[in-house]
């Protein structure tokens, strides 16, 4: 019994060196254990704060930390390698981030198009069963190329193709072009994202350019002389490309014609009218035929008008008298001529 | 208000020549003063010089219309005549079509002219020539393009089109907003 009381005495003496673990507060603290945060909303004791600032604040901090630790001890604890561990709940306080939010990655041209049209990406299986090879073939990557090669051990020559053409080479070339195109598009997307200027697409390759692109190229090229194309002659049917002012040297987007006097403008306009009206008429067969038909019709109607006898009875003889039976010659079959026609 | 470029002037006159032929000259060379074509927002206006000077004092964005609107240039740089040009086309027109009374309404609702509605047609109207359409009382109703030449018209099926509709005075009511 003596030993027990001694131990208790010792522990009581030891406890006197420490402060109490129970702290009284008028208003309970607000805790956010996830961030190990306790917020004390109680008022300061003004008198103590003035007289003994440091000690008062130290005491206050200790008390509040004690309260926080009390709360932490209430959480379920575990023992891991001789240490007592607590799992903290998720934090409630929202902390501002230190760095700005990263900007969303700019969409590629296709992504933008797909978004506009509402096209959604369909998830495809990585492996698909190939009936011909009788095995699972990956969609891309390892073993895909070999599978494709195995599949294409023979290529049928299309009916309309040149039989001497190498279909394998053709296929390889098509594939190469596809890869190149993809690469070009990838670079274009990067250029777009970084706002880099690249030469206009379409003027680069004359083999695949449209007439419009070529016209634009001609217009730009003609203006690209030291005197901005002032002394370049125009071809008879040549038209200037429109909408290329941005890339044409010396062209401003909105160019006004210089003001001229009204009379001068009129004479200029008259010249243009002359040139429009004096265009050499092409021989229009349809028109010629229509005119011919019209003329014939007019002639015929004139003739009819002249021929038509005046109305009224009189001794005028018909030019073509009504045919009468039994008169005139018979044409055609000879032989049985008499008797009425039986139907 | 700006002057028409040479290219556009040419396009405009080519279009006008389809309707009034040589008489385009009369529009430019008038005894009663100077008249000119001006362009704003791709619309072409036919204005006398006097009014143009007055109009120049107004800021372009506040100017809705000046003189007579002849039509507009499309995005593909073709010229399209509006009904408002009718008062200048009608007196000089070379191809003319007169409509029977029942066909008038049909035309004024924007339909093509069928052979059955054709009252009279000027002689030697060519195929695809611009024609002005009149009522039988010589009131200009609009204009269009002859679908058949005069000679072909005589033998045409009564239901077949004789003239393709382009513009009519019914548009003043039907498309009031789009006219300017």
XYZ file of C-alpha atoms in Angstrom:
523
model
C 0.000 0.000 0.000
C 2.911 2.218 0.835
C 4.378 1.837 -2.568
C 1.099 2.741 -4.216
C 0.624 5.879 -2.228
C 4.231 6.821 -2.929
C 3.799 6.484 -6.634
C 0.604 8.473 -6.499
C 2.310 11.173 -4.477
C 5.148 11.359 -6.988
C 2.858 11.619 -9.921
C 0.798 14.286 -8.137
C 3.966 16.267 -7.453
C 5.053 15.843 -11.038
C 1.650 16.996 -12.265
C 2.022 20.196 -10.269
C 4.896 21.215 -12.555
C 2.567 21.063 -15.536
C -0.450 23.163 -16.209
C -3.887 21.623 -16.300
C -5.148 20.058 -19.482
C -8.612 21.490 -18.981
C -9.058 25.036 -20.113
C -12.139 27.108 -19.561
C -13.318 29.460 -22.258
C -16.408 31.644 -22.436
C -16.974 30.849 -26.050
C -15.850 27.542 -27.521
C -13.135 27.708 -30.118
C -13.746 26.966 -33.798
C -11.667 24.046 -34.996
C -10.542 22.868 -38.367
C -8.602 19.765 -37.530
C -7.667 19.051 -41.129
C -5.427 22.117 -41.195
C -4.663 21.950 -37.421
C -6.408 25.264 -37.005
C -8.202 26.642 -33.938
C -9.757 30.088 -33.936
C -10.307 31.813 -30.590
C -13.071 34.404 -30.750
C -12.934 35.367 -27.048
C -12.024 38.940 -26.097
C -8.579 39.728 -24.716
C -8.226 40.617 -21.076
C -7.257 44.270 -21.658
C -5.643 44.785 -18.237
C -3.343 41.772 -18.443
C -2.528 42.457 -22.073
C -1.372 45.982 -21.223
C 0.566 45.078 -18.055
C 2.235 41.830 -19.088
C 1.855 41.368 -22.810
C 4.322 38.575 -23.504
C 3.341 36.265 -20.702
C -0.309 36.798 -21.308
C -0.029 35.979 -24.991
C 2.140 32.934 -24.272
C -0.409 31.647 -21.797
C -3.227 32.261 -24.185
C -1.416 30.423 -26.968
C -0.642 27.498 -24.694
C -4.276 27.219 -23.601
C -5.527 27.264 -27.126
C -2.963 24.712 -28.295
C -4.009 22.558 -25.351
C -7.626 22.759 -26.505
C -6.618 21.875 -30.037
C -4.598 18.897 -28.857
C -7.481 17.781 -26.646
C -9.615 17.678 -29.748
C -6.982 15.753 -31.669
C -6.794 13.163 -28.906
C -10.520 12.653 -29.297
C -9.952 11.355 -32.800
C -9.445 7.603 -33.278
C -5.791 6.746 -32.818
C -3.624 3.988 -34.189
C -0.282 2.665 -33.206
C 2.302 2.410 -35.942
C 5.855 1.305 -34.932
C 5.723 2.555 -31.370
C 4.202 5.872 -32.446
C 0.638 6.966 -31.922
C -0.869 8.222 -35.130
C -4.106 10.118 -35.789
C -5.821 10.390 -39.097
C -6.905 13.982 -39.594
C -10.275 14.725 -41.187
C -10.296 16.581 -44.519
C -9.664 20.305 -44.093
C -12.599 22.705 -44.087
C -10.770 25.985 -44.530
C -10.189 27.022 -48.131
C -6.679 28.331 -48.563
C -5.800 30.677 -51.438
C -3.328 29.213 -53.887
C 0.136 30.647 -54.148
C 0.335 30.667 -57.960
C -2.266 31.777 -60.493
C -4.564 29.135 -61.925
C -3.014 27.653 -65.052
C -4.743 28.686 -68.238
C -6.619 25.932 -70.023
C -4.641 24.488 -72.871
C -5.829 26.060 -76.155
C -7.967 23.711 -78.218
C -6.606 22.320 -81.424
C -8.436 23.097 -84.611
C -10.151 19.731 -84.605
C -11.120 19.979 -80.939
C -12.628 23.368 -81.574
C -14.568 22.063 -84.554
C -15.736 19.018 -82.626
C -16.878 21.215 -79.773
C -18.855 23.435 -82.115
C -20.496 20.498 -83.805
C -20.990 18.564 -80.644
C -18.887 15.622 -81.772
C -17.873 13.454 -78.894
C -14.934 11.107 -78.820
C -15.921 7.486 -78.838
C -13.842 5.240 -76.733
C -12.419 2.385 -78.751
C -11.120 -0.829 -77.300
C -7.385 -1.165 -77.289
C -7.655 -4.652 -78.719
C -9.978 -5.852 -81.421
C -10.474 -9.329 -82.791
C -9.199 -9.762 -86.295
C -11.158 -12.411 -88.168
C -8.519 -12.795 -90.850
C -5.532 -13.257 -88.550
C -7.569 -15.058 -85.902
C -6.022 -13.104 -83.098
C -6.388 -9.968 -81.011
C -4.826 -6.970 -82.711
C -4.025 -3.745 -80.877
C -5.465 -0.467 -82.203
C -2.020 1.107 -82.299
C 1.450 0.647 -80.947
C 3.334 -2.545 -80.245
C 2.455 -5.419 -82.624
C 0.099 -3.301 -84.662
C 2.487 -2.721 -87.560
C 3.372 -6.407 -87.729
C -0.312 -7.354 -87.756
C -0.957 -4.918 -90.590
C 1.962 -6.361 -92.517
C 0.647 -9.889 -92.002
C -2.747 -8.839 -93.183
C -1.481 -7.138 -96.324
C 0.613 -10.005 -97.645
C -1.415 -9.631 -100.810
C -3.187 -6.570 -102.187
C -5.793 -6.847 -104.877
C -5.207 -4.536 -107.860
C -8.284 -2.390 -108.287
C -10.135 -2.857 -111.537
C -9.440 0.608 -112.870
C -5.796 0.780 -111.787
C -2.673 0.384 -113.820
C -1.675 -3.298 -113.384
C 2.046 -2.456 -113.335
C 1.654 -0.049 -110.453
C 3.164 -1.135 -107.149
C 0.240 -1.196 -104.767
C 2.492 -1.700 -101.746
C 4.519 1.384 -102.574
C 1.321 3.291 -103.155
C -0.011 2.316 -99.780
C 3.240 3.185 -98.072
C 3.264 6.557 -99.757
C -0.312 7.275 -98.728
C 0.582 6.401 -95.173
C 3.636 8.658 -95.308
C 1.561 11.541 -96.574
C -0.950 11.027 -93.804
C 1.823 11.156 -91.231
C 3.272 14.284 -92.807
C -0.109 15.953 -92.834
C -0.660 15.092 -89.230
C 2.716 16.545 -88.346
C 1.941 19.725 -90.245
C -1.366 20.061 -88.447
C 0.314 19.474 -85.114
C 2.813 22.241 -85.831
C 0.054 24.515 -87.017
C -1.824 23.949 -83.795
C 1.271 24.794 -81.786
C 1.816 27.917 -83.883
C -1.783 28.928 -83.323
C -1.548 28.345 -79.591
C 1.595 30.429 -79.314
C 0.282 33.053 -81.721
C 3.127 32.653 -84.190
C 2.651 33.837 -87.738
C 3.091 31.155 -90.368
C 2.930 31.610 -94.126
C -0.541 31.321 -95.503
C -1.593 27.821 -96.273
C -2.566 27.252 -99.864
C 0.017 29.373 -101.616
C 2.682 26.858 -100.805
C 1.942 23.987 -103.095
C 0.701 24.790 -106.607
C -0.350 21.175 -107.164
C -3.103 21.263 -104.600
C -4.010 24.953 -104.705
C -7.392 26.068 -105.921
C -7.815 28.666 -108.641
C -8.656 31.182 -105.955
C -5.420 30.536 -104.107
C -3.436 30.892 -107.289
C -5.181 34.129 -108.138
C -4.317 35.425 -104.700
C -0.723 34.341 -105.219
C -0.569 36.166 -108.555
C -2.026 39.324 -107.072
C 0.412 39.301 -104.191
C 3.357 38.450 -106.423
C 2.570 41.268 -108.821
C 2.501 43.787 -106.036
C 5.786 42.523 -104.673
C 8.061 44.665 -106.816
C 10.106 47.635 -105.699
C 7.430 49.943 -107.055
C 4.583 47.894 -105.556
C 3.445 46.560 -108.910
C 2.800 49.934 -110.445
C 4.453 49.058 -113.720
C 3.134 45.530 -114.068
C 0.945 45.003 -117.077
C -2.445 43.439 -116.735
C -3.493 40.451 -118.741
C -6.653 40.932 -120.771
C -8.964 38.799 -118.613
C -7.126 39.203 -115.364
C -9.026 39.866 -112.183
C -7.590 40.992 -108.926
C -8.011 38.651 -105.995
C -10.134 40.066 -103.225
C -9.490 39.906 -99.534
C -5.702 39.737 -99.818
C -5.000 43.312 -98.785
C -3.497 42.116 -95.525
C -0.708 40.250 -97.301
C -0.334 42.463 -100.370
C 2.474 44.975 -100.111
C 1.350 48.554 -100.425
C -2.339 47.732 -100.319
C -4.424 49.320 -97.671
C -7.627 47.625 -96.765
C -9.830 50.565 -97.552
C -8.528 52.400 -100.526
C -10.547 55.269 -101.808
C -10.369 56.363 -105.385
C -8.944 59.823 -105.663
C -11.603 62.489 -105.936
C -12.156 63.789 -109.418
C -14.431 66.411 -110.815
C -17.925 65.394 -111.834
C -17.346 65.962 -115.509
C -14.214 63.875 -115.512
C -15.985 61.077 -113.727
C -18.751 61.246 -116.291
C -16.355 60.925 -119.173
C -14.611 58.025 -117.458
C -17.932 56.336 -116.945
C -18.890 56.940 -120.557
C -15.672 55.264 -121.639
C -16.504 52.245 -119.539
C -20.025 52.136 -120.990
C -18.592 52.286 -124.484
C -16.298 49.398 -123.778
C -19.157 47.408 -122.293
C -21.519 48.078 -125.172
C -18.972 47.666 -127.937
C -17.994 44.208 -126.922
C -17.735 42.087 -130.005
C -20.912 40.105 -130.081
C -20.293 36.417 -130.091
C -22.121 34.361 -132.662
C -25.008 33.129 -130.642
C -26.429 30.175 -132.522
C -29.511 30.013 -130.394
C -30.201 33.645 -130.974
C -29.660 33.283 -134.713
C -31.988 30.317 -134.884
C -34.624 32.141 -132.880
C -34.379 35.100 -135.171
C -34.664 32.892 -138.249
C -37.723 31.133 -136.854
C -39.280 34.433 -135.999
C -38.675 35.751 -139.489
C -40.215 32.681 -141.054
C -43.237 32.951 -138.868
C -43.695 36.567 -139.741
C -43.416 35.770 -143.431
C -45.888 32.951 -143.200
C -48.418 35.054 -141.380
C -48.008 37.770 -143.972
C -48.595 35.251 -146.713
C -51.684 33.943 -145.022
C -53.037 37.400 -144.630
C -52.593 38.091 -148.321
C -53.981 34.792 -149.437
C -57.066 34.769 -147.299
C -60.025 35.560 -149.508
C -62.348 38.354 -148.555
C -65.486 37.221 -146.858
C -68.711 37.335 -148.891
C -70.436 35.263 -151.458
C -69.725 35.710 -155.051
C -68.446 34.075 -158.113
C -65.007 33.598 -156.635
C -63.635 30.200 -157.318
C -62.026 28.185 -154.598
C -58.418 27.516 -155.311
C -58.768 24.036 -153.900
C -62.327 22.839 -154.464
C -63.779 20.279 -152.165
C -63.121 16.760 -153.442
C -66.144 14.834 -154.596
C -66.697 11.148 -154.890
C -66.401 9.397 -158.146
C -64.203 11.993 -159.714
C -60.517 12.087 -160.126
C -58.065 9.335 -160.572
C -57.367 6.613 -158.195
C -53.904 5.896 -157.105
C -52.616 2.726 -155.721
C -53.993 -0.743 -156.212
C -55.763 -1.577 -159.407
C -58.222 -4.339 -159.708
C -61.079 -4.510 -157.286
C -62.299 -0.987 -157.296
C -66.009 -1.048 -156.879
C -68.055 -1.509 -153.805
C -68.013 0.526 -150.636
C -65.321 0.119 -148.143
C -66.261 -2.307 -145.429
C -65.008 -1.841 -141.989
C -20.052 57.278 -99.958
C -17.318 56.289 -102.297
C -16.861 56.019 -106.002
C -17.244 52.659 -107.599
C -13.996 51.048 -108.598
C -13.465 50.533 -112.288
C -14.129 46.830 -111.985
C -17.384 47.362 -110.160
C -18.483 50.103 -112.532
C -18.020 47.676 -115.351
C -20.047 44.997 -113.595
C -22.815 47.493 -112.903
C -22.998 48.717 -116.487
C -22.943 45.209 -117.858
C -25.948 44.398 -115.725
C -27.792 47.576 -116.687
C -27.040 46.990 -120.353
C -28.934 43.726 -120.162
C -32.092 45.684 -119.452
C -31.691 49.008 -121.189
C -28.910 48.349 -123.714
C -27.534 51.516 -125.282
C -29.654 53.660 -123.004
C -27.131 53.263 -120.178
C -25.414 56.250 -121.708
C -28.512 58.347 -121.130
C -28.284 57.646 -117.405
C -24.790 59.094 -117.216
C -24.989 61.785 -119.831
C -28.028 63.727 -118.734
C -28.953 67.180 -119.924
C -30.290 68.183 -116.501
C -27.027 68.068 -114.629
C -24.390 65.658 -113.458
C -25.447 62.315 -112.118
C -23.158 59.691 -110.705
C -23.040 56.301 -109.058
C -21.872 56.027 -105.489
C -21.345 53.032 -103.286
C -21.986 52.587 -99.608
C -22.048 49.304 -97.742
C -21.975 47.549 -101.134
C -25.185 49.285 -102.226
C -25.040 51.404 -105.334
C -26.857 54.719 -105.363
C -27.628 56.888 -108.355
C -27.390 60.461 -107.190
C -27.299 63.903 -108.671
C -24.133 65.820 -107.928
C -26.040 68.477 -106.016
C -27.588 66.058 -103.567
C -24.304 64.224 -103.231
C -22.599 67.379 -102.032
C -25.253 67.798 -99.383
C -24.999 64.143 -98.413
C -21.253 64.413 -97.940
C -21.847 66.548 -94.894
C -23.428 63.606 -93.106
C -21.273 60.984 -91.460
C -21.337 57.773 -93.467
C -22.508 55.608 -90.580
C -25.594 57.750 -90.122
C -26.430 57.919 -93.800
C -29.065 55.381 -94.718
C -29.803 56.220 -98.317
C -29.119 58.881 -100.890
C -30.719 59.286 -104.289
C -31.952 56.043 -105.787
C -30.656 52.687 -104.685
C -29.970 50.662 -107.826
C -29.010 47.445 -106.144
C -26.172 45.852 -104.322
C -22.976 43.956 -104.846
C -23.083 40.462 -103.472
C -20.270 38.919 -101.539
C -19.084 37.230 -104.719
C -18.904 40.629 -106.377
C -21.907 40.235 -108.626
C -24.412 43.018 -108.989
C -28.057 42.492 -108.111
C -30.673 45.039 -109.084
C -33.328 46.092 -106.586
C -36.895 47.127 -107.348
C -35.968 50.657 -106.507
C -34.137 50.833 -109.825
C -37.400 50.167 -111.653
C -38.229 53.840 -112.149
C -35.027 54.210 -114.176
C -35.247 50.899 -116.000
C -38.865 51.193 -117.088
C -38.619 54.253 -119.359
C -35.543 52.907 -121.170
C -36.392 49.228 -121.218
C -35.772 47.316 -124.414
C -37.480 44.039 -123.635
C -40.977 44.371 -122.253
C -43.661 42.010 -121.117
C -47.261 42.879 -120.432
C -49.228 40.754 -118.006
C -52.870 39.819 -118.131
C -54.868 41.078 -115.175
C -55.123 37.737 -113.339
C -51.398 37.105 -113.601
C -50.490 40.452 -112.102
C -51.101 39.362 -108.550
C -49.159 36.169 -109.065
C -46.184 38.157 -110.243
C -46.461 40.677 -107.434
C -46.238 37.845 -104.941
C -42.870 36.940 -106.351
C -43.735 34.149 -108.788
C -42.406 33.629 -112.267
C -44.596 34.552 -115.212
C -46.260 31.592 -116.923
C -47.173 31.635 -120.565
C -50.860 31.720 -119.622
C -50.388 35.065 -117.920
C -48.564 36.645 -120.806
C -50.583 39.438 -122.395
C -48.094 40.885 -124.802
C -44.385 40.723 -125.363
C -42.110 43.089 -127.191
C -40.788 41.830 -130.469
C -37.337 40.325 -130.646
C -36.943 39.821 -126.936
C -34.082 37.422 -126.666
C -33.721 34.492 -124.374
C -32.286 35.472 -120.979
C -32.528 39.131 -121.786
C -33.619 41.449 -119.009
C -37.232 42.472 -119.418
C -39.439 44.942 -117.615
C -42.857 43.655 -116.684
C -45.884 45.860 -117.168
C -49.549 45.494 -116.406
C -51.913 45.785 -119.366
C -52.459 49.422 -118.395
C -48.734 50.084 -118.883
C -47.903 50.306 -115.211
C -44.424 48.923 -114.559
C -44.707 46.068 -112.053
C -41.147 44.849 -111.872
C -38.522 43.176 -113.924
C -37.116 39.787 -114.660
C -35.320 37.714 -117.221
C -36.974 36.331 -120.312
C -37.039 32.561 -120.040
C -37.874 32.225 -123.709
C -37.372 34.365 -126.723
C -40.404 35.954 -128.348
C -40.518 33.351 -131.087
C -40.319 30.476 -128.625
C -43.081 32.016 -126.530
C -45.618 31.479 -129.268
C -45.280 27.733 -129.106
C -44.675 27.411 -125.399
C -46.786 25.296 -123.114
C -49.287 27.516 -121.251
C -47.903 26.502 -117.867
C -44.244 26.975 -118.715
C -42.387 30.024 -117.465
C -41.904 32.854 -119.875
C -40.153 35.224 -117.544
C -38.145 34.574 -114.403
C -39.040 36.884 -111.582
C -36.297 39.111 -110.241
C -37.940 42.048 -108.534
C -41.435 43.445 -108.299
C -43.135 46.368 -106.608
C -44.707 43.998 -104.114
C -41.295 43.920 -102.456
C -41.898 47.395 -101.114
C -44.296 45.681 -98.721
C -42.924 42.143 -98.570
C -39.322 42.946 -97.827
C -39.488 46.428 -96.488
C -36.562 45.930 -94.144
C -34.175 44.400 -96.654
C -34.606 46.991 -99.354
C -32.078 49.413 -97.939
